Coordinates of N, CA, C and O and ligand atoms in Angstrom, one line a residue:
M24 N -4.3 -12.0 15.5 CA -4.5 -11.6 16.3 C -6.3 -10.6 16.4 O -6.8 -10.5 14.7
E25 N -6.1 -10.2 17.3 CA -6.7 -9.5 17.3 C -7.2 -8.2 16.5 O -6.4 -7.5 16.3
F26 N -9.0 -8.0 15.7 CA -9.1 -7.2 15.0 C -8.7 -5.4 15.6 O -7.3 -4.5 14.5
N27 N -9.1 -4.9 16.4 CA -8.6 -3.6 17.3 C -7.2 -4.1 17.1 O -6.6 -2.1 17.6
E28 N -6.5 -4.4 17.9 CA -5.1 -4.8 18.2 C -4.8 -4.5 16.6 O -3.2 -3.7 16.8
V29 N -4.7 -5.3 16.4 CA -4.1 -4.9 14.4 C -4.2 -3.0 13.9 O -3.5 -2.4 13.8
I30 N -5.8 -2.4 14.5 CA -6.2 -1.3 13.5 C -4.6 -0.4 14.4 O -5.2 1.0 14.3
T31 N -5.2 -0.5 16.2 CA -4.7 0.4 16.7 C -3.4 0.6 16.6 O -2.9 1.8 16.7
N32 N -2.1 -0.3 16.4 CA -0.9 -1.6 16.9 C -0.4 -0.6 15.7 O 1.0 -0.6 15.3
R33 N -1.3 -0.8 14.3 CA 0.0 -1.2 12.7 C 0.8 0.3 13.1 O -0.1 1.6 13.3
Y34 N 1.6 0.5 12.7 CA 2.1 2.3 12.4 C 3.2 2.4 11.2 O 3.5 1.0 10.5
S35 N 3.8 3.1 10.7 CA 4.4 3.2 9.6 C 6.1 3.4 10.1 O 5.9 3.9 10.7
C36 N 6.2 2.2 9.2 CA 8.0 2.1 9.5 C 8.5 2.8 8.5 O 8.1 2.5 7.4
K37 N 9.3 2.8 9.6 CA 10.7 4.2 8.6 C 12.5 3.3 8.8 O 13.3 4.1 8.2
D38 N 12.3 2.2 9.1 CA 13.7 1.8 9.2 C 13.8 0.4 9.4 O 12.9 -0.3 10.4
F39 N 14.3 -0.3 8.3 CA 13.7 -2.6 7.6 C 15.3 -3.1 8.5 O 15.9 -2.2 8.1
T40 N 15.2 -4.1 8.6 CA 15.9 -5.1 8.8 C 16.5 -5.3 7.2 O 15.0 -5.5 6.9
D41 N 16.9 -6.3 7.0 CA 17.4 -6.9 5.9 C 17.2 -7.9 5.0 O 16.9 -8.3 4.4
K42 N 16.7 -8.6 6.4 CA 15.9 -10.1 6.5 C 14.2 -9.7 5.8 O 13.8 -9.2 6.2
Q43 N 14.4 -10.7 4.6 CA 13.5 -11.3 3.5 C 11.9 -11.2 4.8 O 12.0 -12.0 5.6
I44 N 10.3 -10.6 4.1 CA 9.6 -11.7 4.8 C 9.7 -13.0 4.9 O 9.9 -13.4 3.4
D45 N 9.1 -13.3 5.4 CA 8.6 -15.2 4.6 C 7.8 -15.3 3.8 O 6.7 -14.6 3.7
E46 N 8.2 -16.2 3.2 CA 7.1 -16.4 1.7 C 5.5 -16.6 2.2 O 4.3 -16.2 1.4
H47 N 5.3 -17.3 3.3 CA 4.0 -17.9 3.9 C 3.2 -16.4 4.7 O 2.6 -16.4 4.2
Q48 N 3.7 -15.8 4.9 CA 3.6 -14.1 5.7 C 3.2 -13.5 4.2 O 1.8 -12.7 4.5
L49 N 4.1 -13.1 3.2 CA 3.7 -12.5 1.7 C 2.3 -12.9 1.3 O 1.6 -11.8 1.1
N50 N 1.7 -14.7 1.4 CA 0.9 -14.6 0.0 C 0.4 -14.9 1.9 O -1.3 -14.5 1.0
E51 N 0.1 -14.6 2.7 CA -1.1 -13.5 4.0 C -1.6 -12.9 3.3 O -2.6 -12.2 2.8
I52 N -0.1 -11.3 3.3 CA -1.1 -9.7 2.8 C -1.6 -10.6 0.9 O -2.1 -9.5 1.0
L53 N -1.2 -10.8 0.4 CA -1.2 -11.2 -1.0 C -2.7 -11.7 -1.2 O -3.6 -10.6 -1.7
E54 N -3.6 -12.6 -0.3 CA -4.5 -13.5 0.3 C -5.2 -11.9 0.0 O -6.6 -11.6 -0.5
A55 N -5.2 -11.3 1.2 CA -5.8 -10.1 2.3 C -5.5 -9.3 0.6 O -7.2 -8.3 0.3
G56 N -4.9 -8.7 0.1 CA -5.7 -7.6 -1.7 C -6.2 -8.4 -2.3 O -7.8 -7.7 -3.2
R57 N -6.3 -9.7 -3.2 CA -6.9 -10.1 -3.3 C -8.7 -10.1 -3.2 O -9.2 -10.6 -3.8
I58 N -9.2 -10.8 -1.8 CA -10.6 -11.0 -1.2 C -10.4 -9.8 -1.1 O -12.1 -9.1 -0.2
A59 N -10.1 -8.5 -1.3 CA -10.9 -7.3 -1.0 C -11.8 -6.3 -2.3 O -11.9 -7.4 -3.0
P60 N -13.0 -6.0 -1.0 CA -13.5 -5.5 -2.3 C -13.7 -4.4 -3.6 O -12.7 -4.2 -3.0
T61 N -14.2 -4.7 -4.2 CA -13.5 -3.8 -5.3 C -15.3 -3.0 -6.1 O -16.1 -3.7 -5.9
A62 N -15.0 -1.8 -6.2 CA -16.7 -1.3 -7.1 C -17.2 -2.3 -8.9 O -16.8 -2.6 -9.2
K63 N -18.3 -2.8 -8.3 CA -19.4 -4.2 -9.4 C -17.9 -5.1 -9.1 O -18.0 -6.0 -10.3
N64 N -17.2 -5.5 -9.0 CA -16.4 -6.5 -8.5 C -15.4 -6.6 -9.9 O -15.3 -7.5 -10.0
F65 N -14.5 -5.8 -9.7 CA -14.2 -5.4 -10.7 C -12.9 -6.2 -11.2 O -11.8 -6.0 -11.9
Q66 N -12.6 -5.6 -9.9 CA -10.9 -6.8 -9.4 C -9.3 -5.8 -11.3 O -8.9 -6.3 -11.0
E67 N -9.9 -4.4 -10.8 CA -9.3 -4.0 -11.6 C -7.8 -3.5 -11.5 O -6.7 -3.6 -11.3
Q68 N -7.2 -4.0 -9.6 CA -5.7 -3.7 -9.5 C -4.5 -4.8 -9.7 O -5.4 -5.8 -10.1
K69 N -3.4 -4.5 -9.7 CA -2.6 -4.5 -9.9 C -1.3 -4.6 -9.4 O -0.8 -3.2 -8.6
I70 N -0.9 -5.8 -9.2 CA 0.0 -5.2 -7.2 C 1.5 -6.6 -7.6 O 1.3 -7.4 -9.1
Y71 N 2.1 -5.4 -8.4 CA 3.6 -6.2 -8.4 C 4.8 -6.4 -7.1 O 5.2 -5.4 -6.0
V72 N 5.1 -7.4 -7.6 CA 6.4 -7.3 -5.6 C 7.5 -7.3 -6.0 O 7.7 -7.9 -7.0
I73 N 8.3 -6.8 -5.7 CA 9.2 -6.0 -6.0 C 10.8 -6.9 -4.9 O 10.4 -6.3 -3.1
Q74 N 11.4 -7.8 -5.4 CA 12.6 -8.5 -4.1 C 13.7 -8.5 -4.5 O 14.6 -8.2 -3.9
S75 N 14.2 -8.1 -5.7 CA 15.4 -8.7 -6.5 C 16.3 -7.4 -6.3 O 15.4 -6.2 -6.5
K76 N 17.6 -7.0 -6.4 CA 18.8 -5.9 -6.1 C 18.1 -4.8 -7.5 O 17.6 -3.9 -7.3
E77 N 18.1 -5.9 -8.7 CA 18.1 -4.2 -10.3 C 16.4 -3.9 -9.5 O 16.7 -2.7 -9.7
Y78 N 15.9 -4.6 -8.7 CA 14.1 -3.8 -9.1 C 14.3 -2.8 -8.1 O 13.4 -1.6 -8.1
L79 N 14.8 -3.3 -6.7 CA 14.3 -2.7 -5.8 C 16.1 -1.0 -6.0 O 15.9 0.3 -5.7
D80 N 17.4 -0.9 -6.2 CA 17.6 -0.5 -7.3 C 16.3 0.8 -8.0 O 16.8 1.8 -7.6
K81 N 15.6 -0.1 -9.4 CA 14.6 1.3 -9.4 C 13.6 2.0 -8.4 O 13.5 3.0 -8.9
I82 N 13.3 0.4 -7.6 CA 12.4 1.8 -6.4 C 13.2 3.4 -6.4 O 13.4 4.2 -5.9
D83 N 14.2 3.1 -5.6 CA 15.0 4.0 -5.4 C 15.2 4.5 -5.8 O 16.1 6.2 -5.6
H84 N 15.7 4.7 -7.6 CA 15.3 5.8 -7.8 C 15.1 6.6 -7.7 O 14.4 7.6 -8.3
C85 N 13.5 6.0 -8.2 CA 12.0 6.5 -7.3 C 11.7 7.8 -6.1 O 10.4 8.9 -6.7
T86 N 11.9 7.2 -5.3 CA 11.8 7.8 -3.4 C 12.4 7.8 -3.1 O 13.5 6.4 -3.3
P87 N 12.7 8.0 -2.3 CA 14.0 8.2 -0.7 C 13.5 7.5 0.9 O 13.6 7.2 1.2
C88 N 11.7 6.8 -0.1 CA 10.9 6.3 1.9 C 11.1 4.9 1.0 O 10.5 4.7 1.9
R89 N 12.5 4.3 0.9 CA 11.6 2.7 1.3 C 12.8 1.9 2.5 O 12.4 1.3 2.9
Y90 N 13.1 3.0 3.0 CA 14.2 3.0 4.5 C 14.6 1.3 4.0 O 14.2 0.5 5.8
H91 N 15.2 0.8 3.3 CA 15.7 -0.4 3.2 C 14.8 -2.0 3.6 O 15.5 -3.0 3.5
A92 N 13.9 -1.4 3.4 CA 12.7 -2.3 2.8 C 12.9 -3.9 2.1 O 12.8 -2.7 1.6
P93 N 13.4 -4.9 2.8 CA 13.8 -5.9 1.7 C 12.0 -6.3 0.5 O 12.8 -6.5 -0.5
T94 N 11.1 -6.2 1.1 CA 10.4 -6.1 0.4 C 8.8 -4.9 -0.5 O 9.1 -3.8 0.6
V95 N 9.1 -4.7 -1.6 CA 8.0 -3.2 -1.9 C 6.7 -3.9 -2.9 O 7.3 -4.2 -3.6
L96 N 6.0 -3.8 -2.1 CA 4.5 -3.5 -2.7 C 4.1 -2.3 -3.8 O 4.6 -1.5 -4.1
V97 N 4.5 -3.2 -5.4 CA 3.5 -1.7 -6.0 C 2.0 -2.0 -6.5 O 2.0 -2.4 -6.7
V98 N 1.1 -1.5 -6.0 CA -0.3 -1.6 -6.0 C -0.9 -0.1 -7.5 O -0.7 0.5 -7.1
A99 N -0.9 -0.9 -8.8 CA -1.8 -0.6 -9.6 C -2.8 -0.6 -9.7 O -3.5 -1.3 -9.2
Y100 N -3.7 0.3 -11.0 CA -4.6 -0.9 -11.8 C -4.7 -0.3 -13.3 O -3.9 0.2 -13.6
D101 N -5.5 -1.3 -13.8 CA -6.5 -1.3 -14.9 C -7.0 -0.2 -15.4 O -8.2 -0.8 -14.9
K102 N -6.8 1.2 -16.3 CA -7.9 1.9 -15.6 C -8.9 2.0 -17.0 O -9.5 2.3 -17.0
N103 N -8.3 1.2 -18.2 CA -9.4 0.9 -18.6 C -10.6 0.0 -18.4 O -11.3 -0.5 -19.1
H104 N -10.7 -1.2 -16.9 CA -11.7 -1.5 -16.5 C -11.7 -1.5 -15.1 O -12.6 -1.8 -14.0
V105 N -11.8 -0.1 -15.3 CA -12.6 0.8 -14.1 C -14.2 0.6 -13.9 O -14.8 1.0 -15.3
F106 N -15.1 1.1 -12.7 CA -16.2 1.7 -13.2 C -16.5 2.7 -13.9 O -15.9 3.7 -11.7
N107 N -16.5 3.2 -13.9 CA -17.3 4.9 -14.3 C -19.2 5.3 -13.9 O -19.2 4.1 -15.1
Y108 N -19.5 5.5 -12.8 CA -20.0 6.3 -12.8 C -21.0 7.2 -13.5 O -20.3 7.8 -14.5
P109 N -22.1 7.1 -13.1 CA -23.3 7.6 -14.5 C -22.8 8.6 -14.4 O -22.6 9.6 -13.0
G110 N -22.5 9.9 -15.2 CA -22.2 11.4 -15.4 C -21.2 11.1 -15.8 O -20.9 12.1 -15.8
D111 N -20.2 10.1 -15.2 CA -19.0 9.9 -15.9 C -17.2 11.3 -15.1 O -16.8 11.3 -15.5
K112 N -18.1 11.6 -13.9 CA -17.6 11.9 -13.1 C -16.4 11.4 -12.3 O -15.8 12.5 -11.9
R113 N -16.4 10.3 -11.9 CA -15.5 9.6 -11.4 C -16.0 8.4 -11.8 O -16.9 7.9 -11.9
N114 N -14.5 8.1 -11.6 CA -14.7 6.0 -11.8 C -13.5 5.4 -10.1 O -13.5 6.0 -9.2
S115 N -14.0 4.2 -9.8 CA -13.9 3.4 -9.1 C -12.1 2.9 -9.0 O -11.6 2.0 -7.9
G116 N -11.6 3.6 -9.7 CA -10.2 2.9 -9.7 C -9.1 3.1 -8.6 O -8.3 2.1 -8.1
I117 N -9.2 4.4 -7.8 CA -8.7 5.1 -6.6 C -8.3 4.3 -6.0 O -7.8 3.6 -4.5
E118 N -10.2 4.4 -5.4 CA -11.1 3.8 -4.3 C -10.7 2.2 -4.1 O -10.1 2.1 -3.1
D119 N -10.1 2.0 -4.9 CA -10.4 -0.3 -6.0 C -9.2 -0.6 -4.8 O -8.9 -1.1 -3.6
A120 N -8.3 0.0 -5.8 CA -6.5 -0.3 -5.5 C -6.2 0.2 -3.7 O -6.0 -0.5 -3.3
S121 N -7.4 1.6 -3.1 CA -7.2 1.5 -2.0 C -7.5 1.2 -1.3 O -7.0 0.4 -0.1
I122 N -8.6 0.2 -0.7 CA -9.1 -0.7 -0.4 C -7.9 -1.9 -0.2 O -7.4 -2.5 0.6
V123 N -7.9 -2.5 -1.6 CA -6.6 -3.4 -2.3 C -5.3 -3.3 -0.8 O -5.0 -4.4 -0.5
A124 N -5.1 -1.9 -0.9 CA -3.6 -1.6 -0.5 C -4.0 -1.5 1.2 O -3.2 -2.0 1.9
T125 N -5.5 -1.0 1.3 CA -5.3 -1.1 3.4 C -5.6 -2.6 3.1 O -4.8 -3.0 4.5
H126 N -5.8 -3.6 3.1 CA -6.2 -4.6 3.5 C -5.3 -5.6 3.5 O -4.8 -6.3 4.5
M127 N -3.8 -5.0 2.8 CA -2.9 -5.9 3.0 C -1.7 -5.0 4.1 O -1.5 -5.2 4.2
L128 N -2.0 -3.8 3.7 CA -0.9 -2.9 4.7 C -1.5 -3.4 6.5 O -0.9 -4.2 7.4
L129 N -3.2 -4.1 6.7 CA -3.9 -4.4 7.6 C -3.2 -6.3 7.9 O -3.0 -6.5 9.3
A130 N -3.1 -6.7 6.9 CA -3.1 -8.1 7.1 C -1.5 -8.5 7.3 O -0.8 -8.9 7.7
A131 N -0.1 -6.9 7.1 CA 1.0 -6.7 6.9 C 0.9 -7.4 8.5 O 1.9 -7.9 9.1
Y132 N 1.0 -6.5 9.1 CA 0.7 -6.0 10.3 C 0.0 -7.5 11.8 O 1.2 -7.8 12.3
N133 N -0.7 -8.0 10.7 CA -2.0 -9.2 11.3 C -0.1 -10.7 11.2 O -0.7 -10.9 12.5
A134 N 0.1 -10.1 10.4 CA 1.0 -11.1 10.5 C 2.6 -11.0 10.3 O 3.2 -12.3 10.2
G135 N 2.5 -10.0 11.3 CA 3.8 -10.1 11.8 C 4.9 -8.9 10.9 O 6.5 -9.0 11.2
V136 N 4.4 -8.4 10.1 CA 5.8 -7.9 9.3 C 5.0 -6.5 9.7 O 3.6 -6.0 9.4
D137 N 6.4 -6.1 9.1 CA 6.3 -4.0 9.3 C 5.8 -3.6 8.1 O 6.3 -4.0 7.0
S138 N 5.4 -2.3 8.3 CA 4.8 -1.7 7.0 C 5.3 -0.1 6.7 O 5.4 0.0 7.9
C139 N 5.4 0.0 5.4 CA 4.8 2.0 4.9 C 4.3 1.9 4.1 O 4.4 2.0 2.5
W140 N 3.1 3.0 4.1 CA 2.8 3.8 2.5 C 3.3 4.1 2.2 O 3.8 5.3 2.2
I141 N 3.6 4.0 1.0 CA 4.7 6.1 0.4 C 4.3 6.8 -1.4 O 2.9 5.6 -1.7
N142 N 3.5 7.4 -1.1 CA 2.8 8.5 -2.2 C 3.9 9.4 -2.4 O 4.2 10.2 -3.6
F143 N 5.3 9.1 -1.8 CA 6.4 10.1 -2.2 C 7.2 10.0 -3.7 O 7.7 9.3 -3.3
F144 N 6.4 10.2 -4.5 CA 7.0 9.6 -6.0 C 6.4 10.4 -6.8 O 5.4 10.3 -6.6
D145 N 6.8 10.2 -8.6 CA 6.3 10.6 -9.3 C 5.8 9.4 -9.5 O 6.8 8.2 -10.7
P146 N 5.3 9.3 -10.2 CA 4.1 7.8 -10.9 C 4.5 7.5 -12.5 O 4.6 6.2 -12.6
E147 N 4.6 8.8 -13.1 CA 5.0 8.1 -14.4 C 6.1 8.0 -14.4 O 6.9 7.1 -15.8
Q148 N 6.8 8.3 -13.4 CA 8.6 8.2 -13.4 C 8.9 6.4 -13.2 O 9.2 5.5 -13.9
L149 N 8.2 5.9 -11.7 CA 7.5 4.4 -11.6 C 7.6 4.1 -12.4 O 7.8 2.5 -12.8
A150 N 6.1 4.3 -13.2 CA 5.7 3.2 -14.3 C 7.0 2.6 -15.6 O 6.7 1.9 -16.3
K151 N 7.4 4.5 -15.9 CA 8.3 3.4 -17.1 C 9.8 3.1 -16.2 O 10.0 2.0 -17.3
E152 N 9.8 2.9 -15.0 CA 11.6 2.2 -14.8 C 11.5 1.3 -14.8 O 11.7 0.0 -14.5
L153 N 9.7 0.2 -14.4 CA 9.7 -0.7 -14.3 C 8.6 -1.6 -15.4 O 8.1 -2.3 -15.8
N154 N 8.4 -0.4 -16.3 CA 7.6 -0.8 -17.8 C 6.5 -1.6 -17.9 O 6.8 -2.4 -18.9
L155 N 6.0 -0.4 -17.2 CA 4.3 -0.9 -16.9 C 4.1 -0.6 -18.0 O 3.7 0.2 -19.0
P156 N 2.6 -1.9 -18.3 CA 1.7 -1.2 -19.6 C 1.1 0.0 -19.8 O 0.4 0.9 -18.9
K157 N 0.8 0.4 -20.4 CA -0.5 2.0 -20.1 C -1.3 1.9 -19.7 O -1.6 3.6 -19.7
N158 N -1.7 1.5 -19.8 CA -2.9 1.1 -19.7 C -3.5 1.4 -17.4 O -3.7 0.5 -17.4
E159 N -2.0 1.0 -17.2 CA -2.3 1.1 -15.8 C -1.7 2.4 -15.1 O -0.8 2.9 -15.5
E160 N -2.3 2.6 -14.4 CA -2.0 3.2 -13.3 C -1.9 3.1 -11.4 O -2.2 2.2 -11.6
I161 N -0.3 4.1 -11.3 CA -0.1 3.3 -9.6 C -0.5 3.9 -9.1 O -0.1 5.9 -8.8
L162 N -0.9 3.5 -7.9 CA -1.7 3.9 -6.6 C -0.5 4.9 -6.0 O 0.0 5.7 -5.0
M163 N 0.0 3.1 -5.8 CA 1.1 3.5 -4.6 C 2.3 2.4 -4.2 O 2.5 1.4 -4.9
M164 N 3.0 2.9 -3.0 CA 3.6 1.7 -3.2 C 4.3 1.4 -1.8 O 3.1 2.5 -0.6
M165 N 4.7 -0.2 -0.5 CA 3.3 -0.4 0.3 C 5.1 -1.1 0.7 O 6.1 -2.5 0.4
D166 N 6.3 -0.4 1.7 CA 7.7 -1.5 2.2 C 6.8 -2.6 3.2 O 6.0 -2.0 3.9
L167 N 7.5 -3.6 3.0 CA 7.0 -4.5 3.8 C 9.1 -4.9 4.5 O 10.0 -5.5 3.7
G168 N 8.7 -5.5 5.5 CA 9.7 -5.9 6.2 C 9.2 -5.9 7.3 O 8.6 -6.2 8.2
Y169 N 10.8 -6.4 8.2 CA 10.9 -6.4 9.6 C 11.6 -5.3 10.5 O 12.4 -5.2 10.4
G170 N 10.3 -4.6 11.4 CA 11.0 -2.8 11.3 C 12.2 -2.9 12.4 O 12.5 -3.7 13.2
K171 N 13.1 -2.0 12.0 CA 14.1 -1.6 13.8 C 13.4 -0.5 13.7 O 14.1 0.0 15.2
A172 N 12.9 0.6 13.8 CA 11.9 1.6 13.6 C 11.2 1.4 15.1 O 10.4 0.6 14.3
K173 N 10.6 2.2 15.5 CA 9.5 2.1 16.6 C 8.1 3.8 16.1 O 8.9 3.9 14.9
P174 N 6.9 3.6 16.5 CA 6.1 4.3 16.0 C 6.8 6.2 16.2 O 7.5 6.1 17.3
L175 N 6.6 6.8 14.9 CA 7.0 8.2 15.6 C 5.8 8.6 15.7 O 4.6 7.7 16.4
A176 N 5.9 10.0 16.6 CA 4.8 10.6 17.3 C 3.3 10.0 17.1 O 2.7 10.6 17.6
N177 N 3.4 10.7 15.4 CA 2.5 10.9 15.5 C 1.5 9.6 15.2 O 0.4 10.2 14.4
H178 N 2.5 8.7 15.5 CA 1.4 7.6 15.1 C 0.3 7.8 16.8 O -1.2 7.4 16.2
F179 N 0.5 8.0 17.4 CA -0.4 8.5 18.8 C -0.2 10.1 19.6 O -1.9 10.0 19.9
S180 N -0.6 10.7 17.7 CA -1.8 11.7 17.1 C -2.8 12.0 16.6 O -2.4 12.1 15.2
R181 N -4.1 11.6 17.0 CA -4.8 11.8 16.3 C -5.9 12.9 16.7 O -6.2 12.6 17.4
K182 N -6.8 13.5 15.7 CA -7.9 14.0 16.3 C -9.2 13.5 16.6 O -9.7 12.0 16.8
E183 N -9.7 14.9 17.9 CA -10.6 13.9 18.5 C -11.8 13.5 17.4 O -11.9 14.3 16.9
I184 N -12.5 12.8 17.7 CA -14.3 12.4 16.9 C -14.6 13.5 16.7 O -15.1 13.2 15.2
K185 N -15.2 14.1 17.7 CA -15.9 15.6 17.6 C -15.7 16.3 16.4 O -16.0 17.1 15.6
E186 N -14.2 15.9 16.2 CA -13.2 17.5 15.1 C -12.9 16.3 13.8 O -13.0 17.6 12.8
T187 N -13.7 15.2 14.0 CA -14.1 15.2 12.5 C -15.6 14.7 11.7 O -14.9 13.8 11.0
V188 N -15.8 14.2 12.8 CA -17.6 13.5 12.7 C -18.6 14.5 13.5 O -18.4 14.9 14.2
Q189 N -19.7 14.5 11.8 CA -20.4 16.0 12.5 C -21.6 14.7 12.4 O -22.3 14.3 11.1
Y190 N -22.6 15.0 13.2 CA -23.9 14.3 13.3 C -24.3 15.0 12.6 O -24.7 16.3 12.9
L191 N -25.8 15.2 11.5 CA -26.4 16.1 11.1 C -27.9 15.9 11.3 O -28.1 14.2 11.8
Ligands
LIG5 C1 -1.5 8.1 1.7 C2 -0.3 7.8 2.8 C3 0.2 8.2 2.0 C4 1.5 8.1 2.7 N1 3.2 8.5 2.8 C5 4.2 8.2 2.6 C6 5.3 8.5 1.7 O1 5.4 9.3 0.5 N2 6.4 8.2 3.0 C7 6.4 8.3 4.6 O2 7.3 8.1 4.8 N3 5.3 8.2 4.9 C8 3.9 7.5 4.1 N4 3.1 8.3 4.9 C9 3.1 8.0 6.1 C10 2.4 8.8 6.7 O3 3.4 8.9 7.0 C11 2.3 8.0 8.5 O4 0.4 6.9 7.7 C12 1.1 9.1 9.0 O5 2.0 10.1 9.7 C13 0.9 8.4 10.7 O6 1.4 7.3 11.4 P1 1.0 6.0 11.2 O7 1.0 5.2 10.2 O8 2.6 5.1 12.1 O9 -0.1 6.0 12.1 C14 1.8 7.7 4.4 C15 0.4 7.6 4.2 C16 -0.7 7.4 4.2 C17 -2.2 6.8 4.7

């Protein structure tokens, strides 16, 4: 798919069919995350693929936003392997994991898979449900599947460039 078509037409899907996504589509999505850039190339992301009923139920305990998606990715990062910027005021963990997640979100649409970025959950509760190691911080969850829902109105509502961009 043409790049502009992907970034324009990708939308947050809030209702999915039961049909599981194809393995080759999932692999394409995971590959897009693998090749994402990270600060100092530390690649501290950790991606969990959730498809079993047992684990989808755990997701449903933590968020109302699965929308019946048959696959959910949990994107985390190893907080012991982030790049700490000089001055120690910030580190690369959130940005790196966000870039990985964004690559996968766009790759999903390109592969014919609908998605939704989910932040509406308590990361500590989710880490406990999934029994993640203490060094991993969860950034987001990503619903993946074939959409039944069309884009919501807010997909078509974006501020003008002049409202968010300033030339200095
Ligand atoms: C960082 C982030 C967090 C989001 N969290 C949620 C969420 O928890 N639940 C949900 O239903 N949608 C969530 N969304 C989807 C947004 O509501 C949606 O992206 C936004 O309204 C724009 O619509 P569009 O993605 O269809 O263009 C999230 C999106 C982003 C970028």
